[in-house]
Short mmCIF file of C-alpha atoms in Angstrom, two decimals:
data_model
loop_
_atom_site.label_atom_id
_atom_site.label_comp_id
_atom_site.label_asym_id
_atom_site.label_seq_id
_atom_site.Cartn_x
_atom_site.Cartn_y
_atom_site.Cartn_z
CA MET F 173 -107.55 83.12 -77.00
CA ALA F 174 -104.03 82.64 -78.07
CA ARG F 175 -102.19 79.70 -76.65
CA TYR F 176 -98.99 80.16 -74.69
CA ALA F 177 -96.04 78.02 -75.76
CA SER F 178 -93.41 77.53 -72.90
CA PRO F 179 -89.73 77.17 -74.11
CA ASP F 180 -89.78 73.68 -72.60
CA SER F 181 -92.42 72.90 -75.03
CA THR F 182 -91.06 74.52 -77.89
CA ARG F 183 -87.71 72.60 -77.40
CA ALA F 184 -89.61 69.12 -77.55
CA ALA F 185 -91.39 69.91 -80.44
CA GLY F 186 -88.38 70.78 -82.20
CA ALA F 187 -86.42 67.66 -80.75
CA GLY F 188 -89.56 65.43 -81.58
CA ARG F 189 -89.05 66.62 -85.39
CA ALA F 190 -85.79 66.31 -85.31
CA LEU F 191 -85.71 62.99 -84.06
CA ARG F 192 -88.53 62.01 -86.74
CA LYS F 193 -86.35 62.93 -89.41
CA VAL F 194 -83.53 60.64 -88.29
CA LEU F 195 -85.78 57.72 -87.58
CA ARG F 196 -87.93 58.01 -90.88
CA PRO F 197 -84.91 55.96 -92.63
CA VAL F 198 -84.89 53.62 -89.78
CA LEU F 199 -88.77 53.06 -89.78
CA ARG F 200 -88.59 52.36 -93.39
CA VAL F 201 -86.19 49.65 -92.99
CA ALA F 202 -88.47 48.42 -90.50
CA GLU F 203 -91.03 48.35 -92.83
CA ARG F 204 -89.02 46.26 -95.25
CA LEU F 205 -88.34 43.84 -92.56
CA LYS F 206 -91.99 43.60 -91.83
CA SER F 207 -92.96 42.58 -95.51
CA ARG F 208 -89.86 39.95 -95.83
CA LEU F 209 -91.88 38.11 -92.39
CA LEU F 210 -94.46 37.35 -94.91
CA ALA F 211 -91.90 35.14 -97.03
CA PRO F 212 -91.38 31.68 -95.96
CA ARG F 213 -87.56 32.11 -96.44
CA MET F 214 -87.53 32.92 -92.44
CA ASP F 215 -84.70 33.81 -90.35
CA PHE F 216 -84.64 30.89 -88.37
CA LEU F 217 -84.27 28.79 -91.61
CA ALA F 218 -81.55 31.05 -92.71
CA THR F 219 -78.46 29.44 -91.57
CA ASP F 220 -76.21 26.39 -92.89
CA GLY F 221 -75.26 25.52 -89.28
CA THR F 222 -72.11 27.01 -89.09
CA PRO F 223 -70.98 29.34 -86.21
CA ALA F 224 -70.05 31.95 -88.89
CA SER F 225 -73.67 31.75 -90.54
CA ARG F 226 -75.26 31.62 -87.09
CA TRP F 227 -73.28 35.00 -85.89
CA ARG F 228 -74.06 36.95 -89.18
CA LEU F 229 -77.67 35.90 -88.57
CA LEU F 230 -77.64 37.42 -85.16
CA ALA F 231 -76.29 40.50 -86.60
CA ARG F 232 -79.24 40.65 -89.14
CA GLN F 233 -81.66 40.03 -86.34
CA VAL F 234 -80.56 43.04 -84.12
CA ALA F 235 -79.00 45.67 -86.82
CA LEU F 236 -82.38 47.57 -86.23
CA PRO F 237 -82.75 47.63 -82.37
CA VAL F 238 -78.73 48.29 -82.00
CA THR F 239 -79.25 51.29 -84.61
CA ILE F 240 -81.95 52.57 -82.85
CA MET F 241 -80.08 52.45 -79.68
CA VAL F 242 -77.14 54.33 -81.33
CA VAL F 243 -79.35 57.08 -82.76
CA VAL F 244 -81.16 57.53 -79.81
CA ALA F 245 -78.22 57.84 -77.55
CA ALA F 246 -76.18 60.24 -80.11
CA PHE F 247 -78.81 62.78 -80.32
CA ASP F 248 -79.49 62.78 -76.43
CA LEU F 249 -75.86 63.42 -75.83
CA SER F 250 -74.89 65.81 -78.79
CA VAL F 251 -78.40 68.23 -78.86
CA PRO F 252 -78.41 70.28 -75.58
CA ASP F 253 -81.95 70.72 -73.84
CA THR F 254 -83.54 67.76 -75.07
CA VAL F 255 -84.72 64.63 -73.95
CA PHE F 256 -84.44 61.53 -76.22
CA TYR F 257 -84.12 58.34 -73.65
CA PRO F 258 -87.74 57.36 -73.52
CA PHE F 259 -86.99 56.60 -77.53
CA LEU F 260 -85.06 53.96 -76.23
CA LEU F 261 -88.28 52.04 -75.85
CA LEU F 262 -88.53 51.27 -79.89
CA ALA F 263 -85.41 49.39 -79.73
CA PRO F 264 -87.06 45.99 -77.59
CA THR F 265 -90.43 46.75 -79.39
CA LEU F 266 -89.22 46.93 -83.14
CA ALA F 267 -86.74 43.79 -82.24
CA CYS F 268 -89.85 41.58 -81.83
CA ALA F 269 -90.15 41.96 -85.61
CA THR F 270 -86.89 40.32 -86.54
CA ALA F 271 -85.08 38.65 -83.69
CA PRO F 272 -86.07 35.38 -81.36
CA PRO F 273 -87.24 36.12 -77.51
CA LEU F 274 -83.74 35.68 -76.10
CA ALA F 275 -82.42 38.48 -78.41
CA VAL F 276 -85.00 40.42 -77.62
CA LEU F 277 -84.17 40.16 -73.66
CA ALA F 278 -80.90 40.91 -74.42
CA ILE F 279 -81.62 44.29 -76.11
CA GLY F 280 -84.15 45.02 -73.58
CA CYS F 281 -81.22 44.62 -70.77
CA ALA F 282 -78.56 46.26 -73.06
CA SER F 283 -81.04 49.32 -72.99
CA LEU F 284 -81.65 49.65 -69.52
CA PRO F 285 -78.27 50.59 -67.99
CA LEU F 286 -78.18 53.02 -71.46
CA ARG F 287 -81.26 54.32 -70.60
CA TYR F 288 -80.27 55.32 -66.89
CA LEU F 289 -77.28 56.87 -68.39
CA LEU F 290 -78.95 59.32 -70.44
CA ALA F 291 -81.60 59.86 -67.86
CA HIS F 292 -78.90 60.96 -65.91
CA HIS F 293 -77.28 63.07 -68.25
CA ASP F 294 -80.50 64.88 -69.02
CA GLY F 295 -81.32 65.51 -65.12
CA TYR F 296 -84.20 63.31 -64.97
CA LEU F 297 -83.10 61.33 -61.85
CA ALA F 298 -83.49 64.34 -59.55
CA SER F 299 -86.05 63.74 -56.82
CA GLU F 300 -88.65 65.62 -58.49
CA PHE F 301 -88.58 63.11 -61.51
CA ASP F 302 -88.06 60.10 -59.26
CA GLN F 303 -91.59 58.75 -59.32
CA LEU F 304 -92.03 59.44 -62.98
CA PHE F 305 -88.71 57.49 -63.98
CA GLN F 306 -89.89 54.34 -61.95
CA VAL F 307 -92.95 54.36 -63.42
CA SER F 308 -91.44 54.52 -67.08
CA THR F 309 -89.07 52.20 -66.05
CA TRP F 310 -91.63 49.50 -65.16
CA MET F 311 -93.75 50.34 -68.42
CA TYR F 312 -89.98 49.55 -70.31
CA VAL F 313 -89.84 46.22 -68.46
CA LEU F 314 -93.19 45.09 -69.52
CA ALA F 315 -92.80 46.40 -72.88
CA THR F 316 -89.85 44.13 -73.24
CA ALA F 317 -91.89 41.21 -71.71
CA LEU F 318 -94.41 41.52 -74.03
CA SER F 319 -91.99 41.98 -77.34
CA MET F 320 -90.39 38.75 -76.05
CA TYR F 321 -93.94 37.18 -76.22
CA LEU F 322 -94.60 38.74 -79.74
CA SER F 323 -91.46 37.53 -80.83
CA ALA F 324 -92.32 33.96 -79.98
CA VAL F 325 -95.85 34.17 -81.36
CA ARG F 326 -94.04 35.45 -85.04
CA ILE F 327 -91.66 32.54 -84.78
CA ARG F 328 -94.42 29.91 -84.42
CA ARG F 329 -96.53 31.20 -87.10
CA GLU F 330 -93.56 31.45 -89.35
CA ARG F 331 -92.86 27.83 -88.64
CA GLU F 332 -96.40 27.02 -89.29
CA LEU F 333 -96.35 28.90 -92.44
CA VAL F 334 -93.32 26.99 -93.66
CA ALA F 335 -95.26 23.60 -93.12
CA VAL F 336 -98.17 24.86 -94.89
CA THR F 337 -96.10 26.04 -97.88
CA LYS F 338 -94.04 22.96 -98.13
CA VAL F 339 -97.26 21.11 -98.47
CA ALA F 340 -98.81 23.40 -101.23
CA THR F 341 -95.41 23.42 -102.92
CA ALA F 342 -95.49 19.74 -103.39
CA ALA F 343 -99.22 19.93 -104.72
CA GLN F 344 -98.37 22.56 -107.10
CA ARG F 345 -95.48 20.54 -108.44
CA ALA F 346 -97.86 17.75 -108.73
CA ILE F 347 -100.00 20.12 -111.09
CA LEU F 348 -96.96 21.15 -113.04
CA MET F 349 -95.51 17.84 -113.37
CA PRO F 350 -93.76 18.30 -116.96
CA PRO F 351 -94.75 15.92 -119.66
CA PRO F 352 -92.76 13.69 -121.29
CA ALA F 353 -90.54 15.13 -124.30
CA GLU F 354 -92.46 13.14 -126.75
CA TYR F 355 -96.08 12.56 -126.13
CA GLY F 356 -99.07 11.22 -128.32
CA GLY F 357 -96.96 11.94 -131.74
CA LEU F 358 -95.91 15.61 -130.47
CA ARG F 359 -92.49 17.04 -129.16
CA PHE F 360 -93.24 19.11 -125.63
CA ALA F 361 -91.26 21.50 -123.94
CA VAL F 362 -92.30 23.33 -120.71
CA ARG F 363 -90.53 26.47 -118.75
CA TYR F 364 -92.22 27.59 -115.63
CA PHE F 365 -91.13 30.76 -113.91
CA ALA F 366 -92.06 30.90 -110.08
CA VAL F 367 -91.28 34.36 -109.15
CA ALA F 368 -93.62 34.76 -106.34
CA ASP F 369 -92.98 33.87 -102.80
CA GLU F 370 -93.63 30.42 -101.62
CA ALA F 371 -96.38 31.63 -99.67
CA GLU F 372 -98.17 32.98 -102.14
CA LEU F 373 -97.94 30.30 -104.83
CA GLY F 374 -99.81 31.08 -108.14
CA GLY F 375 -102.24 28.92 -109.90
CA ASP F 376 -100.70 28.42 -113.36
CA LEU F 377 -101.41 24.95 -114.60
CA TYR F 378 -101.27 22.68 -117.70
CA LEU F 379 -101.77 18.98 -118.70
CA ALA F 380 -101.48 17.04 -121.85
CA LEU F 381 -102.99 13.94 -122.06
CA ASP F 382 -103.29 11.38 -125.17
CA THR F 383 -106.93 10.10 -125.68
CA PRO F 384 -109.02 8.50 -128.32
CA TYR F 385 -109.47 11.59 -129.99
CA GLY F 386 -105.71 12.77 -130.14
CA PRO F 387 -103.34 14.53 -127.94
CA ARG F 388 -105.38 17.39 -125.96
CA ILE F 389 -103.97 19.73 -123.66
CA LEU F 390 -104.88 22.36 -121.43
CA ILE F 391 -103.22 25.68 -120.41
CA GLY F 392 -104.56 28.11 -117.69
CA ASP F 393 -104.13 30.58 -114.95
CA VAL F 394 -106.16 30.70 -111.90
CA LEU F 395 -107.18 33.85 -110.55
CA GLY F 396 -105.35 34.73 -107.24
CA LYS F 397 -102.63 32.98 -105.16
CA GLY F 398 -102.16 30.46 -102.36
CA LEU F 399 -103.79 27.24 -101.19
CA GLY F 400 -106.98 28.65 -102.60
CA ALA F 401 -105.57 28.81 -106.17
CA VAL F 402 -103.52 25.44 -105.75
CA ARG F 403 -107.04 23.69 -105.07
CA THR F 404 -108.55 25.54 -107.50
CA ALA F 405 -105.78 24.33 -110.27
CA ALA F 406 -106.20 20.85 -109.01
CA ILE F 407 -109.86 20.74 -109.70
CA THR F 408 -109.60 22.09 -112.76
CA ILE F 409 -106.75 19.61 -113.90
CA GLY F 410 -109.07 16.99 -112.49
CA ALA F 411 -111.91 17.68 -114.19
CA PHE F 412 -110.22 18.10 -117.47
CA ARG F 413 -108.50 14.78 -117.10
CA GLU F 414 -111.82 12.98 -116.71
CA ALA F 415 -113.60 14.96 -119.41
CA ALA F 416 -110.66 14.50 -121.98
CA TYR F 417 -111.26 10.85 -122.53
CA ASP F 418 -115.05 10.94 -122.43
CA GLU F 419 -115.93 13.96 -124.51
CA VAL F 420 -115.78 14.19 -128.26
CA ASP F 421 -115.68 18.15 -128.48
CA LEU F 422 -113.58 20.23 -126.53
CA VAL F 423 -116.77 22.60 -126.12
CA ASP F 424 -118.06 20.12 -123.98
CA ILE F 425 -114.88 19.26 -122.06
CA ALA F 426 -114.96 23.13 -121.02
CA ARG F 427 -118.63 22.85 -119.90
CA ARG F 428 -117.58 19.98 -117.73
CA ILE F 429 -114.78 21.78 -116.19
CA GLU F 430 -117.05 25.01 -115.92
CA ALA F 431 -119.70 23.01 -113.90
CA SER F 432 -116.80 21.12 -111.55
CA LEU F 433 -115.55 24.49 -110.67
CA GLN F 434 -118.76 26.07 -109.87
CA ARG F 435 -119.23 23.20 -107.32
CA ASN F 436 -116.13 22.62 -105.73
CA ALA F 437 -114.10 25.45 -106.36
CA PRO F 438 -113.54 28.50 -103.79
CA ALA F 439 -115.67 31.56 -103.83
CA GLU F 440 -114.79 33.97 -106.00
CA ARG F 441 -112.24 31.85 -108.20
CA PHE F 442 -111.97 31.50 -111.81
CA VAL F 443 -109.49 29.98 -114.83
CA THR F 444 -108.24 31.65 -117.58
CA ALA F 445 -107.68 28.46 -119.94
CA LEU F 446 -107.20 27.67 -123.77
CA LEU F 447 -108.14 24.08 -124.95
CA VAL F 448 -106.36 22.28 -127.48
CA GLU F 449 -106.61 19.14 -129.64
CA VAL F 450 -104.43 18.29 -132.21
CA ARG F 451 -105.41 16.33 -135.24
CA SER F 452 -103.74 14.87 -138.26
CA ASP F 453 -103.29 18.17 -140.24
CA HIS F 454 -104.88 20.75 -137.85
CA VAL F 455 -105.33 22.05 -134.42
CA ILE F 456 -108.36 22.81 -132.56
CA PHE F 457 -108.80 25.47 -129.77
CA VAL F 458 -111.46 26.70 -127.30
CA HIS F 459 -110.55 30.20 -125.75
CA ARG F 460 -111.97 30.88 -122.29
CA GLY F 461 -110.36 34.37 -121.35
CA HIS F 462 -106.73 33.28 -121.86
CA GLU F 463 -103.51 34.20 -123.56
CA GLN F 464 -103.69 33.82 -127.45
CA PRO F 465 -101.30 30.88 -128.71
CA VAL F 466 -98.64 32.00 -131.36
CA LEU F 467 -98.04 29.60 -134.31
CA VAL F 468 -94.64 29.43 -136.09
CA THR F 469 -95.15 27.92 -139.47
CA ALA F 470 -92.30 25.86 -140.80
CA ASP F 471 -91.07 28.77 -143.30
CA GLY F 472 -90.28 31.16 -140.03
CA ARG F 473 -93.69 32.93 -140.11
CA ALA F 474 -95.03 33.50 -136.61
CA ARG F 475 -98.60 34.69 -136.25
CA VAL F 476 -101.03 35.16 -133.22
CA LEU F 477 -103.94 33.00 -133.58
CA ASP F 478 -106.80 35.31 -132.30
CA PRO F 479 -110.35 33.45 -131.60
CA PRO F 480 -113.10 34.29 -133.66
CA GLU F 481 -115.44 34.07 -130.35
CA PRO F 482 -113.24 34.79 -127.03
CA GLY F 483 -114.95 33.12 -124.67
CA VAL F 484 -115.32 34.33 -120.62
CA PRO F 485 -112.91 32.34 -118.04
CA LEU F 486 -113.92 29.07 -116.59
CA GLY F 487 -116.14 29.45 -113.78
CA LEU F 488 -117.83 32.75 -115.04
CA GLY F 489 -119.76 30.94 -117.69
CA ASP F 490 -122.93 32.44 -116.03
CA LEU F 491 -121.99 35.77 -117.36
CA ASP F 492 -121.50 34.75 -120.97
CA THR F 493 -125.23 34.16 -122.71
CA VAL F 494 -123.48 32.60 -125.76
CA ALA F 495 -121.18 29.52 -125.55
CA PRO F 496 -117.90 30.05 -126.91
CA ARG F 497 -117.16 27.83 -130.29
CA SER F 498 -113.98 25.99 -131.08
CA TRP F 499 -112.10 27.12 -134.01
CA GLY F 500 -109.09 25.30 -135.91
CA GLU F 501 -105.96 26.48 -137.66
CA PRO F 502 -103.43 24.37 -139.71
CA PHE F 503 -100.79 22.80 -137.96
CA ARG F 504 -98.28 20.64 -140.01
CA GLU F 505 -95.06 18.74 -139.56
CA GLY F 506 -92.31 21.80 -139.06
CA ASP F 507 -94.63 23.99 -137.13
CA LEU F 508 -94.22 25.42 -133.40
CA LEU F 509 -97.44 26.05 -131.51
CA LEU F 510 -96.34 28.24 -128.21
CA LEU F 511 -98.74 28.68 -125.42
CA VAL F 512 -97.85 31.06 -122.27
CA THR F 513 -100.01 32.55 -119.25
CA ASP F 514 -100.59 36.11 -118.83
CA GLY F 515 -97.29 36.33 -116.50
CA VAL F 516 -95.23 36.22 -119.64
CA SER F 517 -97.17 39.37 -121.25
CA ASP F 518 -97.61 41.06 -117.67
CA ALA F 519 -93.84 41.34 -117.15
CA ARG F 520 -92.43 44.44 -117.43
CA ASN F 521 -89.02 46.12 -117.84
CA GLU F 522 -87.66 49.12 -116.05
CA SER F 523 -89.08 51.61 -117.95
CA GLY F 524 -92.91 49.68 -117.66
CA MET F 525 -93.26 48.26 -120.78
CA SER F 526 -94.77 45.05 -121.10
CA TYR F 527 -93.19 42.56 -122.50
CA PRO F 528 -94.05 42.05 -126.42
CA VAL F 529 -94.80 38.31 -126.61
CA ALA F 530 -95.41 38.13 -130.59
CA ASP F 531 -92.92 40.35 -131.34
CA ARG F 532 -90.38 38.58 -129.50
CA ILE F 533 -91.33 35.24 -130.69
CA ASN F 534 -91.05 36.28 -134.01
CA ALA F 535 -87.65 37.75 -133.42
CA LEU F 536 -86.20 34.81 -131.61
CA VAL F 537 -87.82 32.01 -133.29
CA GLY F 538 -89.33 33.13 -136.63
CA GLY F 539 -87.73 33.75 -139.90
CA ARG F 540 -85.32 30.32 -139.15
CA ALA F 541 -85.42 26.92 -139.56
CA PRO F 542 -87.96 24.80 -137.69
CA ALA F 543 -87.07 25.22 -134.15
CA GLU F 544 -87.11 22.30 -131.20
CA PRO F 545 -89.97 23.26 -128.79
CA ALA F 546 -87.15 23.10 -126.34
CA VAL F 547 -85.02 25.27 -127.95
CA ALA F 548 -87.51 27.68 -128.34
CA VAL F 549 -89.06 27.52 -125.23
CA GLU F 550 -85.84 28.31 -123.61
CA ARG F 551 -84.62 30.87 -125.87
CA LEU F 552 -87.91 32.81 -124.93
CA GLY F 553 -87.25 32.33 -121.29
CA GLU F 554 -83.97 33.60 -121.28
CA ASP F 555 -85.22 36.38 -123.13
CA LEU F 556 -87.93 37.32 -120.91
CA LEU F 557 -85.57 37.17 -117.91
CA ARG F 558 -83.50 39.77 -119.49
CA PHE F 559 -86.43 41.78 -120.35
CA ALA F 560 -88.00 41.93 -117.16
CA GLY F 561 -85.58 40.26 -114.42
CA ARG F 562 -87.28 38.01 -111.79
CA ARG F 563 -87.72 41.15 -109.35
CA ARG F 564 -89.97 42.77 -111.94
CA MET F 565 -92.24 39.84 -112.71
CA THR F 566 -95.32 40.27 -110.94
CA ASP F 567 -96.95 36.78 -111.60
CA ASP F 568 -95.79 33.32 -111.97
CA ALA F 569 -95.13 32.87 -115.86
CA LEU F 570 -95.67 29.66 -118.09
CA MET F 571 -94.50 28.61 -121.31
CA VAL F 572 -95.23 25.54 -123.33
CA GLY F 573 -94.04 24.65 -127.07
CA LEU F 574 -95.16 21.99 -129.09
CA ALA F 575 -94.90 20.53 -132.43
CA ARG F 576 -95.00 17.08 -134.32
CA LYS F 577 -92.93 14.60 -134.22
CA PRO F 578 -90.71 14.12 -137.82
CA SER F 579 -92.20 11.43 -139.90
CA GLU F 580 -90.37 8.28 -140.03
CA SER F 581 -90.17 8.70 -143.77
CA GLY F 582 -88.41 12.21 -143.43
#
């Protein structure tokens, strides 16, 4: 049996479709605002304390609900035979996502008289609608009160997140302490790009140690972000710091880090890593799922050092039936060794192309006189930012350059 659609229902459906078209951009803005709440740059901290800054902050907080009030009022007054005033409920309910409780209360109080005027314009203050209007008004008041409560909860959690983030940031800075410019007969340079939100701290790590066996360097990247990644990075660095002074072979150092991660790291965390040991005329590597190093020789030739036996990341050693072996490469005075994490190679430009690490190193550093590590890392870092830009980099990125100190006789 066919259903009968009344003129009122047809008008209501048409009005609903029209309002959805108008509110769709507003709701997209609300989604962006909601995503920004996950970052620790909270609104209550985004002011320098001056009156002008506070007014600008307040304007940003109430922009969305005020826009909803204006749009709803404009449609209700301009479109005949339609009822839009119930949609004013969106103003205080969405305000809780951006504004503090008092601002939510102000939006709710401002919407009540506007709601009354629009209901009067639509003819919904007549006696036959009196009970319905009173019930909806009480629902509006309760929704405003609930929105105030949710706003207070949001701000409290934001403050807690800021406190936790400060701790995590301090821990990450301790992990990424830059080595001296000269250390163990080597010259070092490091550049780190923390492109992720501070609430999602990355797990890039490195450490350089001058051991009885020569300078040893660890560079790695933990799977995931947040406090779990920072904790896993700290465990990795702690295990490397202990084993690097005791073990003769880099493979044994990797094995000890593996055991420490399996005992202490959070579940489902692993670390891609490259272990490096500098000898008198060569350098030794152990590859554990990390980006390949790039060597620029003194005559300007750049070469990617592919491991003969790539290993699985640290923490996943049980999946590898054959333990990876170390391998060596010549490393003489005037040579430059560049180590990067996958945040560099995963960076993309506007067309979606990945950053060609080896090609850019060859273009920027190769074919020239021996470059200082600091100059090479700075040049490569600026090129990476021009290529991708911080907004298009999806992961933190780390660059480490090292070269031998010139001999005294030279």
